[in-house]
PDB file of C-alpha atoms in Angstrom:
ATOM      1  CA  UNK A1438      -0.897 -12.301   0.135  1.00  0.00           C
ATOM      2  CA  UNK A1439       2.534 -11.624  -0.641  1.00  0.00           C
ATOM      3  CA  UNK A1440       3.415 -14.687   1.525  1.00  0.00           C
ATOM      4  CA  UNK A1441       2.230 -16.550  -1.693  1.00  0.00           C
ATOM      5  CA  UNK A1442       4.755 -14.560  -3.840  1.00  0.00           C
ATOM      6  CA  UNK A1443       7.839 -16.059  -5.065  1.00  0.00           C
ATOM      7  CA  UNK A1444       9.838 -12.600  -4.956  1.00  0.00           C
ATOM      8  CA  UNK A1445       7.331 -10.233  -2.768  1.00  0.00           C
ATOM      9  CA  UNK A1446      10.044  -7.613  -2.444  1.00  0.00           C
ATOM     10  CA  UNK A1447       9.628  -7.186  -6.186  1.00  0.00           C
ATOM     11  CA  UNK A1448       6.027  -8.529  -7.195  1.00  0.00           C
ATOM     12  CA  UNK A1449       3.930  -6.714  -4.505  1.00  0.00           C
ATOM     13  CA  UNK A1450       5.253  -3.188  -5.110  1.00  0.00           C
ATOM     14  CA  UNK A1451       4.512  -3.844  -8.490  1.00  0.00           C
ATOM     15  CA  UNK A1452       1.099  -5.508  -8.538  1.00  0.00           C
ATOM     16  CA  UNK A1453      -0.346  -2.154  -6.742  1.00  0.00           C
ATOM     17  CA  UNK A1454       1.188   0.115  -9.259  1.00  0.00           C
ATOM     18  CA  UNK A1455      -0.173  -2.387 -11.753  1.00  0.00           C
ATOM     19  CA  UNK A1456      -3.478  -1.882  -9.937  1.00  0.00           C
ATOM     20  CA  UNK A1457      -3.192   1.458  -9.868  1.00  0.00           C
ATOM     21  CA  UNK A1458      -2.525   2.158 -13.522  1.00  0.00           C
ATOM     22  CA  UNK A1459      -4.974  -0.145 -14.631  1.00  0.00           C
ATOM     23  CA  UNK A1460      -7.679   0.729 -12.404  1.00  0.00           C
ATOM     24  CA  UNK A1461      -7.039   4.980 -12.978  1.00  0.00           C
ATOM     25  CA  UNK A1462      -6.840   4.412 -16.710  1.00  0.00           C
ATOM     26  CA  UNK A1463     -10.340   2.180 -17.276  1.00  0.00           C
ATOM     27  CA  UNK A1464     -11.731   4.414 -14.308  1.00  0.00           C
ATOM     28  CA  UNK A1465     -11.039   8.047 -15.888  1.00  0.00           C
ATOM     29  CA  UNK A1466     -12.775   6.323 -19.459  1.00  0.00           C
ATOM     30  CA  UNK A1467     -15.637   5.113 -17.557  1.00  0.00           C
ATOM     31  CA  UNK A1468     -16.032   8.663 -15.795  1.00  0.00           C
ATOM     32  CA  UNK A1469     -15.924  10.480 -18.971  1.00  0.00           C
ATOM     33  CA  UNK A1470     -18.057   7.872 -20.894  1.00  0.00           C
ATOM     34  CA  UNK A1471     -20.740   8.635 -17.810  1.00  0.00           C
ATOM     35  CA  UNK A1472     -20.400  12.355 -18.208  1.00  0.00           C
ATOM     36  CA  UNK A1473     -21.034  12.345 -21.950  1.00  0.00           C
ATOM     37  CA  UNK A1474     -23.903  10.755 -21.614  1.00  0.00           C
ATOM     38  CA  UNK A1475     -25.264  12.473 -18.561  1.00  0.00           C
ATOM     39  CA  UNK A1476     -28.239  14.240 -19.954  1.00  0.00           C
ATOM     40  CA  UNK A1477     -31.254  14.752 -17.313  1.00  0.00           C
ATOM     41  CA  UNK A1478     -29.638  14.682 -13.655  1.00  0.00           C
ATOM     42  CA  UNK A1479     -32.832  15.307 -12.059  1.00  0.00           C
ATOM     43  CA  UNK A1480     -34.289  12.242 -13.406  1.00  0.00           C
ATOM     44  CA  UNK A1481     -31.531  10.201 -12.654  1.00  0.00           C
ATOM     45  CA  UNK A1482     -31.313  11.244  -9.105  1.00  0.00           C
ATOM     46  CA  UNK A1483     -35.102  11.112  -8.553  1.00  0.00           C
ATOM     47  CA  UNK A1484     -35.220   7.615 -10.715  1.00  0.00           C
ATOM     48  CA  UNK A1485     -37.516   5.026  -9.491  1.00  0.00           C
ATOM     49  CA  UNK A1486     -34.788   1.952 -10.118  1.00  0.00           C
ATOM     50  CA  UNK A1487     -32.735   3.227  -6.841  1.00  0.00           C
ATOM     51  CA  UNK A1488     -29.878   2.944  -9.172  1.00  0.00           C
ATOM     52  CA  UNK A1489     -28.832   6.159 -10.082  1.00  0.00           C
ATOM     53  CA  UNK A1490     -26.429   4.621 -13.187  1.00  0.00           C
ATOM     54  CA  UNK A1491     -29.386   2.002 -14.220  1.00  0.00           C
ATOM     55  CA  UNK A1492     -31.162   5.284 -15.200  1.00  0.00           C
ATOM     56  CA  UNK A1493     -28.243   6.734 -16.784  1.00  0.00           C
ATOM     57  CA  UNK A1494     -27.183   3.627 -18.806  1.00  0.00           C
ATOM     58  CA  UNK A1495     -31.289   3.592 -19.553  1.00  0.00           C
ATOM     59  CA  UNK A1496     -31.469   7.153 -20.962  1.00  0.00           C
ATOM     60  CA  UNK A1497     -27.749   6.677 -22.836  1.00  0.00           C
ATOM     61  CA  UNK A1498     -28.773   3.792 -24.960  1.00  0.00           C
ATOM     62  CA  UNK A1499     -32.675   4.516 -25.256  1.00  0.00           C
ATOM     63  CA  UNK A1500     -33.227   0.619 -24.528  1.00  0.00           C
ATOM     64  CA  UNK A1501     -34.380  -1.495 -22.007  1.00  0.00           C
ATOM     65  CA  UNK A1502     -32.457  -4.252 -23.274  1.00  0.00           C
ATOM     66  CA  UNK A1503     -29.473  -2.672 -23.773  1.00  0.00           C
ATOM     67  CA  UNK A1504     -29.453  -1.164 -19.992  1.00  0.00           C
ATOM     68  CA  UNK A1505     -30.192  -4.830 -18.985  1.00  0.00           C
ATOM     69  CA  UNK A1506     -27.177  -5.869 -20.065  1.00  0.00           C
ATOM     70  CA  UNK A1507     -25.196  -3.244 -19.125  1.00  0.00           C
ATOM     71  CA  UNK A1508     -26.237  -3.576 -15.749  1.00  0.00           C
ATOM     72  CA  UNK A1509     -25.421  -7.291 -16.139  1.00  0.00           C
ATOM     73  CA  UNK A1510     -21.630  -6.267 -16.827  1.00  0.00           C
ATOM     74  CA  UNK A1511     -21.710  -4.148 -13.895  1.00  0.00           C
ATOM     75  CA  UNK A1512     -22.999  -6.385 -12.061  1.00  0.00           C
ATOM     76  CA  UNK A1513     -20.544  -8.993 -12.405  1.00  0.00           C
ATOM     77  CA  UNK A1514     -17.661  -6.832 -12.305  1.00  0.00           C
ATOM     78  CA  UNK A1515     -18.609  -6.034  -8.837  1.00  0.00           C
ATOM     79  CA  UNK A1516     -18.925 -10.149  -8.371  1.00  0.00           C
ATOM     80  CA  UNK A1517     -15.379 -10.127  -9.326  1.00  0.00           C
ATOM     81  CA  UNK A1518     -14.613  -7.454  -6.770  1.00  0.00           C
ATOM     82  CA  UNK A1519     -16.129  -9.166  -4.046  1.00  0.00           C
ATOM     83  CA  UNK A1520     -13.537 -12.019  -5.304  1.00  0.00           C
ATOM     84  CA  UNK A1521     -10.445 -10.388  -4.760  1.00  0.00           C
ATOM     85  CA  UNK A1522     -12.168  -8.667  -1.584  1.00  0.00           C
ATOM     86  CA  UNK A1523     -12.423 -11.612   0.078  1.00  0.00           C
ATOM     87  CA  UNK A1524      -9.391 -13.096  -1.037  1.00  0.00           C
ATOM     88  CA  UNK A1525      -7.500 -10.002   0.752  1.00  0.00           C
ATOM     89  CA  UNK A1526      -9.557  -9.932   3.741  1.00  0.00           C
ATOM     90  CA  UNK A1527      -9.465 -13.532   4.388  1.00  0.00           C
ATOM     91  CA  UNK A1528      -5.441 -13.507   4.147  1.00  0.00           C
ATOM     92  CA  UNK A1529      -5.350 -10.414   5.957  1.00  0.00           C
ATOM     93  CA  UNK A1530      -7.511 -12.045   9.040  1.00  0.00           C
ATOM     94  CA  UNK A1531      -5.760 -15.497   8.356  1.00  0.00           C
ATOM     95  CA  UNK A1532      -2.040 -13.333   9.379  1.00  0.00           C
ATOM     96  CA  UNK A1533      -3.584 -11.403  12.353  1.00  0.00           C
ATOM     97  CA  UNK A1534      -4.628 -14.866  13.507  1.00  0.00           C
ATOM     98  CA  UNK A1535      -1.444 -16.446  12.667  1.00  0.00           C
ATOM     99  CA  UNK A1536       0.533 -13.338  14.914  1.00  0.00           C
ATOM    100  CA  UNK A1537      -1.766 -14.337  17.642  1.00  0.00           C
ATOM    101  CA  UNK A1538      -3.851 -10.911  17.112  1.00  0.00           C
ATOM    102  CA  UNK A1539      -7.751 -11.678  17.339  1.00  0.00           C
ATOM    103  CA  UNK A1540      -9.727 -14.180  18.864  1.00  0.00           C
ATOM    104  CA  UNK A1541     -10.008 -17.835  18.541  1.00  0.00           C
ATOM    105  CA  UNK A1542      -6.304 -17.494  16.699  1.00  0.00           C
ATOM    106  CA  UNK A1543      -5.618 -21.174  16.557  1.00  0.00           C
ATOM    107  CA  UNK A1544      -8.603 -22.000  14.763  1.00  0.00           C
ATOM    108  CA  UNK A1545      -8.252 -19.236  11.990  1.00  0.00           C
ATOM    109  CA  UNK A1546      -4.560 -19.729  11.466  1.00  0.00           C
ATOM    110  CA  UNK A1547      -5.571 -23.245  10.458  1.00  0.00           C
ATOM    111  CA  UNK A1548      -4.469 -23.940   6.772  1.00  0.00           C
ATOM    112  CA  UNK A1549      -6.405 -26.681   4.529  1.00  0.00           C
ATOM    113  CA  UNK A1550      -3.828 -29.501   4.074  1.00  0.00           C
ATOM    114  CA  UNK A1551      -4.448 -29.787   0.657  1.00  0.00           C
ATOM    115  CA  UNK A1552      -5.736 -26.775  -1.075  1.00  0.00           C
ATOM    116  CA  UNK A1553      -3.399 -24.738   1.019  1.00  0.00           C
ATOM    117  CA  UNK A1554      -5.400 -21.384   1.767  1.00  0.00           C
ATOM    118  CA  UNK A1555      -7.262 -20.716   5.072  1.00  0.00           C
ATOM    119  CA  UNK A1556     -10.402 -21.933   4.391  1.00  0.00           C
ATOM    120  CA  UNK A1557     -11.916 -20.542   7.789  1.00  0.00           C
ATOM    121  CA  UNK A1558     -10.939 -17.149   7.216  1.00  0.00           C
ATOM    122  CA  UNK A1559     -11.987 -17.205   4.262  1.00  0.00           C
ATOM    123  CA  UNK A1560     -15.680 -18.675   5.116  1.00  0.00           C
ATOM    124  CA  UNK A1561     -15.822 -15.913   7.669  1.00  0.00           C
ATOM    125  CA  UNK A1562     -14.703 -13.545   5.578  1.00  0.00           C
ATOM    126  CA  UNK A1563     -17.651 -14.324   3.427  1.00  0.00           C
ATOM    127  CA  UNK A1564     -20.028 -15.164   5.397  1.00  0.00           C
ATOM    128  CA  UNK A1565     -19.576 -11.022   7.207  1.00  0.00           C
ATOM    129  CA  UNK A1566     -19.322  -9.720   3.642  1.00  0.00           C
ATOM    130  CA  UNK A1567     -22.804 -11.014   2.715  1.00  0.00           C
ATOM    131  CA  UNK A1568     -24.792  -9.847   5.890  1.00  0.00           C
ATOM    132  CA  UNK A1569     -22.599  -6.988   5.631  1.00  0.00           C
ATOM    133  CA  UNK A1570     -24.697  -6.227   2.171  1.00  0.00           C
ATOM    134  CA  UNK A1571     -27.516  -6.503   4.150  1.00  0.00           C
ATOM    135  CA  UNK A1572     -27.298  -3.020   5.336  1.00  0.00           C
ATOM    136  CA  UNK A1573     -28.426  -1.935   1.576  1.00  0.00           C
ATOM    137  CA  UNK A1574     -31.467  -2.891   2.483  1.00  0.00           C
ATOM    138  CA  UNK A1575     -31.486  -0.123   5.627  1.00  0.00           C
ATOM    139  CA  UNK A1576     -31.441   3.296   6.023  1.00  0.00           C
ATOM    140  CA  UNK A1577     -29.332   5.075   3.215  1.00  0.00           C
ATOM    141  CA  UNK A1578     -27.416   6.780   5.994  1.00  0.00           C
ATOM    142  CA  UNK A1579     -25.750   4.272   7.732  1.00  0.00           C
ATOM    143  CA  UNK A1580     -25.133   2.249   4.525  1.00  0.00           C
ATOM    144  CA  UNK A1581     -23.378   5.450   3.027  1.00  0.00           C
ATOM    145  CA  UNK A1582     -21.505   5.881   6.577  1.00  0.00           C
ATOM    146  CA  UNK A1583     -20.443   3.128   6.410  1.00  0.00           C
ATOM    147  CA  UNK A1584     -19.215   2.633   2.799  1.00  0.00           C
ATOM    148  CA  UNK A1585     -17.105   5.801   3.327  1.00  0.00           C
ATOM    149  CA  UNK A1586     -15.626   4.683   6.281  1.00  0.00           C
ATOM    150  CA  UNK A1587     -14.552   1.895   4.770  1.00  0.00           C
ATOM    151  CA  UNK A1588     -12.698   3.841   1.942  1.00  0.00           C
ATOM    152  CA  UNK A1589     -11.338   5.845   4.838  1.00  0.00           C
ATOM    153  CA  UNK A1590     -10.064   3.055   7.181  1.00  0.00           C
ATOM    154  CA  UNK A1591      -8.275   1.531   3.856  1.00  0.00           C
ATOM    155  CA  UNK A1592      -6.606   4.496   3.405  1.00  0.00           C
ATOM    156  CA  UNK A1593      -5.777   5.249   6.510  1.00  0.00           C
ATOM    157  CA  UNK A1594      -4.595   1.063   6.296  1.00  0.00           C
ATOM    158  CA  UNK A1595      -1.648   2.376   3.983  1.00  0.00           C
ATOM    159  CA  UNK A1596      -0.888   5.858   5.516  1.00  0.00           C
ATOM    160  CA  UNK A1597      -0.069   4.055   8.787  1.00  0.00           C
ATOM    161  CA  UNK A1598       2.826   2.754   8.276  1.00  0.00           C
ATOM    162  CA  UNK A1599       3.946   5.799   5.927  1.00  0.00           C
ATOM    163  CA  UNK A1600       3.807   8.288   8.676  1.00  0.00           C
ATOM    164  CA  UNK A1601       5.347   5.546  11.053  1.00  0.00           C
ATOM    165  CA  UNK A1602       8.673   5.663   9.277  1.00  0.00           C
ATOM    166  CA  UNK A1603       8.202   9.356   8.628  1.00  0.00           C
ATOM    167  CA  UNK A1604       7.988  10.027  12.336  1.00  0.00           C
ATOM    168  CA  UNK A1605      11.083   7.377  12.782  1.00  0.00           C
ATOM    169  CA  UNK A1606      13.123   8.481  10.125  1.00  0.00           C
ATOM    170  CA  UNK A1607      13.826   6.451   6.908  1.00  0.00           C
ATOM    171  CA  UNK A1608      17.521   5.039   7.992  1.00  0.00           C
ATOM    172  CA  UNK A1609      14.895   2.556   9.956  1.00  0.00           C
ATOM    173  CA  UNK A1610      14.558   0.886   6.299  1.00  0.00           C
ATOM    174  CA  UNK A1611      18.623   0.207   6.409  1.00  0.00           C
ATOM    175  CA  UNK A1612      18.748  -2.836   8.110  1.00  0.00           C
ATOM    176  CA  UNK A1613      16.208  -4.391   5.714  1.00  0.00           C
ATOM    177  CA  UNK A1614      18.082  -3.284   2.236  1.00  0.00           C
ATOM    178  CA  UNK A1615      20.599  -4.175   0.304  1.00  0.00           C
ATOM    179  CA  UNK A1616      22.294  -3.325  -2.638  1.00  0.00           C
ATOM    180  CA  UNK A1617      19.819  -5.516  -4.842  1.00  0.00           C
ATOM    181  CA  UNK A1618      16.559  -4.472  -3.187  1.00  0.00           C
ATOM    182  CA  UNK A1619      13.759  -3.482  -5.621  1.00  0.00           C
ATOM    183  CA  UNK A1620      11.932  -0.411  -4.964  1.00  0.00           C
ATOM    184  CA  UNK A1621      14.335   2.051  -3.839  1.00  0.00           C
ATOM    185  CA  UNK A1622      13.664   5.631  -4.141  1.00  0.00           C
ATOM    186  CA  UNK A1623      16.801   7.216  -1.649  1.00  0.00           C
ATOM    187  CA  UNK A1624      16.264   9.312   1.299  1.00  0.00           C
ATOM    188  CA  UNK A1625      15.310  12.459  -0.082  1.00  0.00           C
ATOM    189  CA  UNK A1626      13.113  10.785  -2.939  1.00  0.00           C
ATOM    190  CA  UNK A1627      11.609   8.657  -0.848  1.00  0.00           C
ATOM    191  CA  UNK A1628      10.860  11.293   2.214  1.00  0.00           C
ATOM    192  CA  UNK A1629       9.232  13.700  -0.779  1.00  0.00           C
ATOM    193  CA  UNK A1630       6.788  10.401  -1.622  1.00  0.00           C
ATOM    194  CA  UNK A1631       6.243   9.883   1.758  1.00  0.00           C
ATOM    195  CA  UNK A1632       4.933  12.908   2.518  1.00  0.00           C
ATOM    196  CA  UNK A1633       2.967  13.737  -0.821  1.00  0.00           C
ATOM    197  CA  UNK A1634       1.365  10.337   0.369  1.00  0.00           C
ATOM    198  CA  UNK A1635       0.464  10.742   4.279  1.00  0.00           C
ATOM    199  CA  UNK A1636      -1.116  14.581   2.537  1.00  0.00           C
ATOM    200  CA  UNK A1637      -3.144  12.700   0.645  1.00  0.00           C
ATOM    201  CA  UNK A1638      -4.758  10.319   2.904  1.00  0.00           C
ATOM    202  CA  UNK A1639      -5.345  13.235   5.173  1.00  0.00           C
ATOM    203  CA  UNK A1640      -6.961  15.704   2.772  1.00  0.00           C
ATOM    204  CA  UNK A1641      -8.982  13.216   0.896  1.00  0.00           C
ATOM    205  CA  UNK A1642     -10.800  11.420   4.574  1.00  0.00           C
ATOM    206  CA  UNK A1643     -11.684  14.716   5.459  1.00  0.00           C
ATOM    207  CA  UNK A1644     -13.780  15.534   2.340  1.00  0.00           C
ATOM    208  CA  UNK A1645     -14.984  11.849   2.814  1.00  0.00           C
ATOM    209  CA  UNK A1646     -16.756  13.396   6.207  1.00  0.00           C
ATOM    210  CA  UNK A1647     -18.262  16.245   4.779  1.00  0.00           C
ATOM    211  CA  UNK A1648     -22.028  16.477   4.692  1.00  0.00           C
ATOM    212  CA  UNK A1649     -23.475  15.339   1.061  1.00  0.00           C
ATOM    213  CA  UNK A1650     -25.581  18.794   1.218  1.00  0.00           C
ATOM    214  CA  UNK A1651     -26.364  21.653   3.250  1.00  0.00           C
ATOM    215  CA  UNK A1652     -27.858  22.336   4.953  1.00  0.00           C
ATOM    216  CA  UNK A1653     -27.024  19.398   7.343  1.00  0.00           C
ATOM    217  CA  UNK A1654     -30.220  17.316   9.293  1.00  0.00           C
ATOM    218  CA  UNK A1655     -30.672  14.291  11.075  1.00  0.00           C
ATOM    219  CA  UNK A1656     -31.363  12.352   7.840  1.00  0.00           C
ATOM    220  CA  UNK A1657     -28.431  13.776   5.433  1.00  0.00           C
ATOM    221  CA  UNK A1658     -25.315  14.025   8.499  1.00  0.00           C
ATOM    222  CA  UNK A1659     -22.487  12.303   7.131  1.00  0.00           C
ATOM    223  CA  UNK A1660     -22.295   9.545  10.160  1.00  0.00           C
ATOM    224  CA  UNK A1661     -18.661   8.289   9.299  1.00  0.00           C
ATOM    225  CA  UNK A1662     -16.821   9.895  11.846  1.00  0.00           C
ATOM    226  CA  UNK A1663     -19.022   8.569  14.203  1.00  0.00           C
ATOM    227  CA  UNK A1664     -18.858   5.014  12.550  1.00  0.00           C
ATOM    228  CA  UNK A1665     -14.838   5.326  12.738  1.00  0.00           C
ATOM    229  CA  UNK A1666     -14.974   6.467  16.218  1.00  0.00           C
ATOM    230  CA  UNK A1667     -17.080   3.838  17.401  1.00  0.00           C
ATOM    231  CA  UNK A1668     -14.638   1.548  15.246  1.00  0.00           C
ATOM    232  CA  UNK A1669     -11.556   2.955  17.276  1.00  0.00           C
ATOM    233  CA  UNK A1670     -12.837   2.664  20.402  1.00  0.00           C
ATOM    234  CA  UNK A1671     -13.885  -0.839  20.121  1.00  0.00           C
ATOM    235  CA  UNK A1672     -10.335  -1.634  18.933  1.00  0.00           C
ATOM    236  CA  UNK A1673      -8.540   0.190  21.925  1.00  0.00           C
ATOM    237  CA  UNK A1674     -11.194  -1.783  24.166  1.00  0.00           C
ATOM    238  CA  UNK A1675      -9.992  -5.427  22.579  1.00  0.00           C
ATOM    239  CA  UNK A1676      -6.410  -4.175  22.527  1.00  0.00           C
ATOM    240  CA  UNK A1677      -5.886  -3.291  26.179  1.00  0.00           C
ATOM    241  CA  UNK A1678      -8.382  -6.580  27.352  1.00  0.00           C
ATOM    242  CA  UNK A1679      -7.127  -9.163  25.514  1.00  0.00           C
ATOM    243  CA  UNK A1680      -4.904  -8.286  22.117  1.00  0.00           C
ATOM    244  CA  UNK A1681      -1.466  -7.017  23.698  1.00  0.00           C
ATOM    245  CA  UNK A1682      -1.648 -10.489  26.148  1.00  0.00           C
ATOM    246  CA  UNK A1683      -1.544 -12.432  22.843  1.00  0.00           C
ATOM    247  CA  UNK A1684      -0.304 -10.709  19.958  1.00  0.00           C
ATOM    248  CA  UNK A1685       3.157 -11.762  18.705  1.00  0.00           C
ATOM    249  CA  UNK A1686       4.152  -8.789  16.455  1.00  0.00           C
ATOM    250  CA  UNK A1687       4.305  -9.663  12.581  1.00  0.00           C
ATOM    251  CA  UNK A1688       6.463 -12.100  11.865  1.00  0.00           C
ATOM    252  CA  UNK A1689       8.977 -10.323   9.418  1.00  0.00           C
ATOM    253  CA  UNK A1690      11.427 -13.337   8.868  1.00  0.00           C
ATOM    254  CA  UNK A1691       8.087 -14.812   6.543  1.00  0.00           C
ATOM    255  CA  UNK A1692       6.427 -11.501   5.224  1.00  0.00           C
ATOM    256  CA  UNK A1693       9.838 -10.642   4.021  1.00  0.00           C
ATOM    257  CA  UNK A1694      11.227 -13.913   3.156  1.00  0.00           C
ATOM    258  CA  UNK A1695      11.683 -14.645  -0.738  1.00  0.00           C
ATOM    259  CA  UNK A1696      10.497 -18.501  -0.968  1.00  0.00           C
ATOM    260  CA  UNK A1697      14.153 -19.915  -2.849  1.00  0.00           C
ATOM    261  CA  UNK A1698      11.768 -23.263  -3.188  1.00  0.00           C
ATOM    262  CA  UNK A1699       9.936 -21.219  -5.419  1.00  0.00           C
ATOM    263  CA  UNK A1700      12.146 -18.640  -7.141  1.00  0.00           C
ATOM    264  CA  UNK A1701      14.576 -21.589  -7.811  1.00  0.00           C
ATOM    265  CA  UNK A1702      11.408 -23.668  -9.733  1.00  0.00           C
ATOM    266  CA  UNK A1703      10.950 -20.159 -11.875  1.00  0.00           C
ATOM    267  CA  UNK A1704      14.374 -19.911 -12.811  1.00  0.00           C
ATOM    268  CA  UNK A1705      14.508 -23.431 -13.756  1.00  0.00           C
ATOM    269  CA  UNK A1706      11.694 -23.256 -16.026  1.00  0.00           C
ATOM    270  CA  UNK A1707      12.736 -19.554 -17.540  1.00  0.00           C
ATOM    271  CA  UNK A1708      16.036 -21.422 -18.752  1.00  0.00           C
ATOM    272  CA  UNK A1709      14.118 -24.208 -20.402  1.00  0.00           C
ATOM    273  CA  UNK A1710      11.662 -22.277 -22.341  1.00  0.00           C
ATOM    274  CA  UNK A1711      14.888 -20.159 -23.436  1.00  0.00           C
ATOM    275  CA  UNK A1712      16.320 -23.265 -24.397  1.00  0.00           C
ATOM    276  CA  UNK A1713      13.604 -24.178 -25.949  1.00  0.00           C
ATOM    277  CA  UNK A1714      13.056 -21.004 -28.121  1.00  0.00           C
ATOM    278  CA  UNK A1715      16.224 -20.971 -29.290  1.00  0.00           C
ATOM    279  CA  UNK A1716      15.968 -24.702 -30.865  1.00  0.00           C
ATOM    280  CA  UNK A1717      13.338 -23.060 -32.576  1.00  0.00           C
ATOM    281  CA  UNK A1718      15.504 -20.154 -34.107  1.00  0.00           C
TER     282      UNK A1718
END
């Protein structure tokens, strides 16, 4: 998505710390908000709704309407979730397909004329994200397995690339800064971040894989490490068949480039509404 940015040197850094900020602050209040009102656990993990925070929300405000609606704002916050999930994914799969990286490529990297967004990927995207809910409706196992490898793969999406240039050395980043380049934190800085980073990722899938209780059976093993080494597998299968035959590498000269078209139109209209405010004054 930072294709669609005017400056995504500067804009995509900070839309994730953005993210970040936002979603630790309202996420801490909603923890403690839960915990204050957490009053009979055993009830609300033995509750018949199969919603552990419909019973919460139920015994917090004492009314059936009130939980209701509650649940109503949780539900479509998760609506809007699936929203900017799919946007992601789709532009995500759209790029892979674009670099020539999974199957069918030409027909993915296809953009709509005039809405301009890849309307297949984005149809596909949805369409896997809907039977993917599907698996609620399963065993509680594999849907939890597979929820948590999800979180895991994600993370592991970002720590990647991290211990990539750790392992290289950050002078690789030389040849793409300059003396203007946003989001510069210096060799030592930087390697300190880097690390603290890669840590993280590490120590936080591993307690993703524990067992939710012990002791451990059939019914309560935490599958994900089997989910993400199935997952691997499969993706070392497609690479050595068919992926390294077709896939062109990422195309840096457009995930890096800064869209003048654009960031000349923004400039434009920053100087008129300056103009304009200071007729006003």
């Amino acid at each position: 998505m930072t294709e669609e940015m005017p400056t995504p040197s500067r804009d995509a850094p900070l839309a994730m710390v953005y993210a970040v900020g936002v979603g630790g602050t309202t996420g801490t209040i909603f923890v403690l908000v839960m915990l204050f009102c957490l009053t009979d656990l055993q009830g609300i993990v033995a509750t018949s709704t199969g919603l552990p925070i419909v019973e919460l929300i139920l015994q917090a405000t004492g009314s059936r309407a009130g939980t209701t609606f509650l649940t109503l704002m949780l539900a479509i916050c998760f609506i809007h979730g699936t929203n900017g999930s799919i946007t992601s994914a789709s532009r995500l799969l759209y790029a892979m397909a674009r670099d020539k990286g999974v199957l069918y490529h030409d027909y993915f990297s296809h953009i709509h004329p005039k809405w301009e967004v890849p309307i297949r990927t984005i149809v596909l995207t949805w369409v896997f994200n809907a039977f993917f809910g599907l698996l609620y409706l399963g065993p509680t196992v594999a849907f939890n397995a597979f929820i948590s490898s999800c979180t895991i793969l994600l993370n592991m999406s970002y720590a990647i690339p991290v211990l990539t240039v750790l392992i290289r050395g950050r002078d690789v980043l030389k040849q793409f800064q300059t003396n203007d380049t946003p989001w510069k934190f210096g060799k030592v800085r930087g390697l300190i971040l880097n690390i603290v980073a890669v840590l993280y990722v590490f120590i936080t899938s591993l307690f993703f894989c524990f067992p939710p209780a012990l002791p451990v059976s059939a019914s309560s093993m935490n599958y994900v490490s089997a989910v993400i080494g199935i997952f691997f597998f499969v993706l070392t299968g497609y690479w050595i068949a068919y992926g390294k035959k077709t896939f062109e590498g990422p195309k840096l000269d457009i995930i890096l480039g800064e869209r003048p078209d654009l960031c000349e139109a923004s400039d434009e209209l920053a100087r008129e509404e300056k103009e304009v405010e200071s007729r006003k004054a």
